[in-house]
Amino acid sequence: MENTVKKLYSAVQPTNNLTIGNYLGAIKQWVQLQDEYDCTFAIANMHAITVRQDPANLRRKTLELLALYIACGVDPQKCTLYLQSHVPCHAELAWVLNTFTYVGEMERMTQFKDKSAKHADNINMGLMDYPVLMAADILLYQADVVPVGLDQRQHLEITRDIAVRFNNIYSPTFTVPEGLYMKVGAKIADLSDPSKKMSKSAENPNGSIFLTDDRDTILRKFRRAVTDSGNEVKFDAENKPGVSNLLSIYSVFSDKTTAEAERDFEGKGYGDFKQAVGEVVADRLAPIQAEQARLLADKDYLNAVLKSGAEKAYSAARKTLSKVYKKIGFYQL
Ligand code: TRP
């Protein structure tokens, strides 16, 4: 039955601090998915350098992210967990796939256009090529499914197009991956403006709860969260977006349904409600933060995880790359 287990691939960039939206939308789901799929998870530091990074910060964030994943329950025994730059096949396959991707397609990518506007002084080739590197990541591991946020949908579609294009020109080489779009995290809104998604790069940091926020900060941000007119704690996304967002956060962090969450606050005011939401979130994050700190102090362990992850990833990736090189006519020894 071994070979009926589907392959899953995903990656996250070791850049900004992650929010509880990222936790619910990605990391927490990965922990569940690792029992169902043959999972490979990467820390995408090669994608990260498409915008300018401070080297010391990039290095530090890499280990912090690795420790965070493990602290959240991503188990290096169950899945392959590695750093993208440790496996040279990504850059190699990306180069080949570049010759199967049109400049016009890349110019039309929404994220490229957004980031070009944001980093107008550094519209580098890597920024434009970002989706091709992402396609290389996914196709190297013959992934069947790719869990990502909705913002990555266009990149996944182009990955599928590139895979089909290559398979049609040569013969079936790449698995054509399906996107698995994460919904829960995508629904968490900014605390100070519930019409916006909670973002790790929001202008107002009070609207986002970061996984690194300490208890006091979390309680303070929830206390300041925007509620709505009226005084009833009721789920009504249309008319009470602020309260509804807080109720959703409360229910996922306390493993309760929305109805149960509403019942907890019957007859209570917004003040008590916001305090309670802050407390469940802080209570849930505290052990994760403690475990992350413990792991960060054990660099030998983290290095060992990265080393064995890179070995496992390399052997899978190399197999695909060799096939590709053979098909396109690269003379092999
Ligand atoms: N671009 C993705 C993001 O910013 C990260 C990423 C890189 C990725 N390579 C990937 C996600 C491969 C899924 C599969 O979220």
mmCIF file of N, CA and C and ligand atoms in Angstrom, residues 9-13 44 47 130 134 137-138 146 148 152 155, ligand 1:
data_model
loop_
_atom_site.group_PDB
_atom_site.id
_atom_site.type_symbol
_atom_site.label_atom_id
_atom_site.label_comp_id
_atom_site.label_asym_id
_atom_site.label_seq_id
_atom_site.Cartn_x
_atom_site.Cartn_y
_atom_site.Cartn_z
ATOM 1 N N TYR A 9 3.882 18.566 -0.994
ATOM 2 C CA TYR A 9 5.034 19.470 -0.881
ATOM 3 C C TYR A 9 4.558 20.869 -0.526
ATOM 4 N N SER A 10 5.256 21.499 0.403
ATOM 5 C CA SER A 10 5.017 22.915 0.625
ATOM 6 C C SER A 10 6.272 23.578 1.171
ATOM 7 N N ALA A 11 6.261 24.888 1.178
ATOM 8 C CA ALA A 11 7.424 25.640 1.647
ATOM 9 C C ALA A 11 6.974 26.993 2.176
ATOM 10 N N VAL A 12 7.792 27.546 3.053
ATOM 11 C CA VAL A 12 7.519 28.888 3.578
ATOM 12 C C VAL A 12 8.831 29.663 3.581
ATOM 13 N N GLN A 13 8.734 30.941 3.309
ATOM 14 C CA GLN A 13 9.934 31.774 3.317
ATOM 15 C C GLN A 13 10.294 32.181 4.743
ATOM 16 N N ALA A 44 12.089 28.139 2.310
ATOM 17 C CA ALA A 44 12.433 28.662 0.988
ATOM 18 C C ALA A 44 13.326 29.897 1.082
ATOM 19 N N HIS A 47 13.908 31.698 -2.360
ATOM 20 C CA HIS A 47 12.849 32.649 -2.711
ATOM 21 C C HIS A 47 13.001 33.951 -1.918
ATOM 22 N N TYR A 130 10.715 34.049 -9.780
ATOM 23 C CA TYR A 130 10.224 33.419 -8.550
ATOM 24 C C TYR A 130 9.259 32.254 -8.807
ATOM 25 N N MET A 134 9.636 28.202 -7.895
ATOM 26 C CA MET A 134 8.602 27.515 -7.126
ATOM 27 C C MET A 134 8.113 26.266 -7.879
ATOM 28 N N ASP A 137 10.670 23.617 -7.333
ATOM 29 C CA ASP A 137 10.518 23.023 -5.999
ATOM 30 C C ASP A 137 9.506 21.875 -6.054
ATOM 31 N N ILE A 138 8.350 22.227 -6.546
ATOM 32 C CA ILE A 138 7.211 21.303 -6.502
ATOM 33 C C ILE A 138 7.433 20.108 -7.418
ATOM 34 N N VAL A 146 -0.261 20.344 -3.118
ATOM 35 C CA VAL A 146 0.540 21.457 -2.606
ATOM 36 C C VAL A 146 -0.359 22.375 -1.778
ATOM 37 N N VAL A 148 -1.204 25.562 -0.015
ATOM 38 C CA VAL A 148 -0.708 26.945 -0.018
ATOM 39 C C VAL A 148 -1.858 27.900 0.256
ATOM 40 N N GLN A 152 -1.101 32.186 -3.492
ATOM 41 C CA GLN A 152 -0.146 31.428 -4.304
ATOM 42 C C GLN A 152 -0.816 30.669 -5.444
ATOM 43 N N HIS A 155 0.668 31.014 -8.902
ATOM 44 C CA HIS A 155 1.965 30.333 -9.022
ATOM 45 C C HIS A 155 1.775 28.829 -9.188
HETATM 46 N N1 TRP B 1 5.971 31.197 -2.570
HETATM 47 C C1 TRP B 1 5.511 30.556 -1.393
HETATM 48 C C2 TRP B 1 4.978 31.607 -0.404
HETATM 49 O O1 TRP B 1 5.465 32.702 -0.348
HETATM 50 C C3 TRP B 1 6.590 29.758 -0.710
HETATM 51 C C4 TRP B 1 7.018 28.632 -1.574
HETATM 52 C C5 TRP B 1 8.217 28.509 -2.211
HETATM 53 C C6 TRP B 1 6.267 27.479 -1.877
HETATM 54 N N2 TRP B 1 8.259 27.335 -2.887
HETATM 55 C C7 TRP B 1 7.091 26.689 -2.701
HETATM 56 C C8 TRP B 1 4.994 27.039 -1.507
HETATM 57 C C9 TRP B 1 6.640 25.456 -3.190
HETATM 58 C C10 TRP B 1 4.549 25.822 -2.025
HETATM 59 C C11 TRP B 1 5.366 25.037 -2.843
HETATM 60 O O2 TRP B 1 4.086 31.295 0.327
#
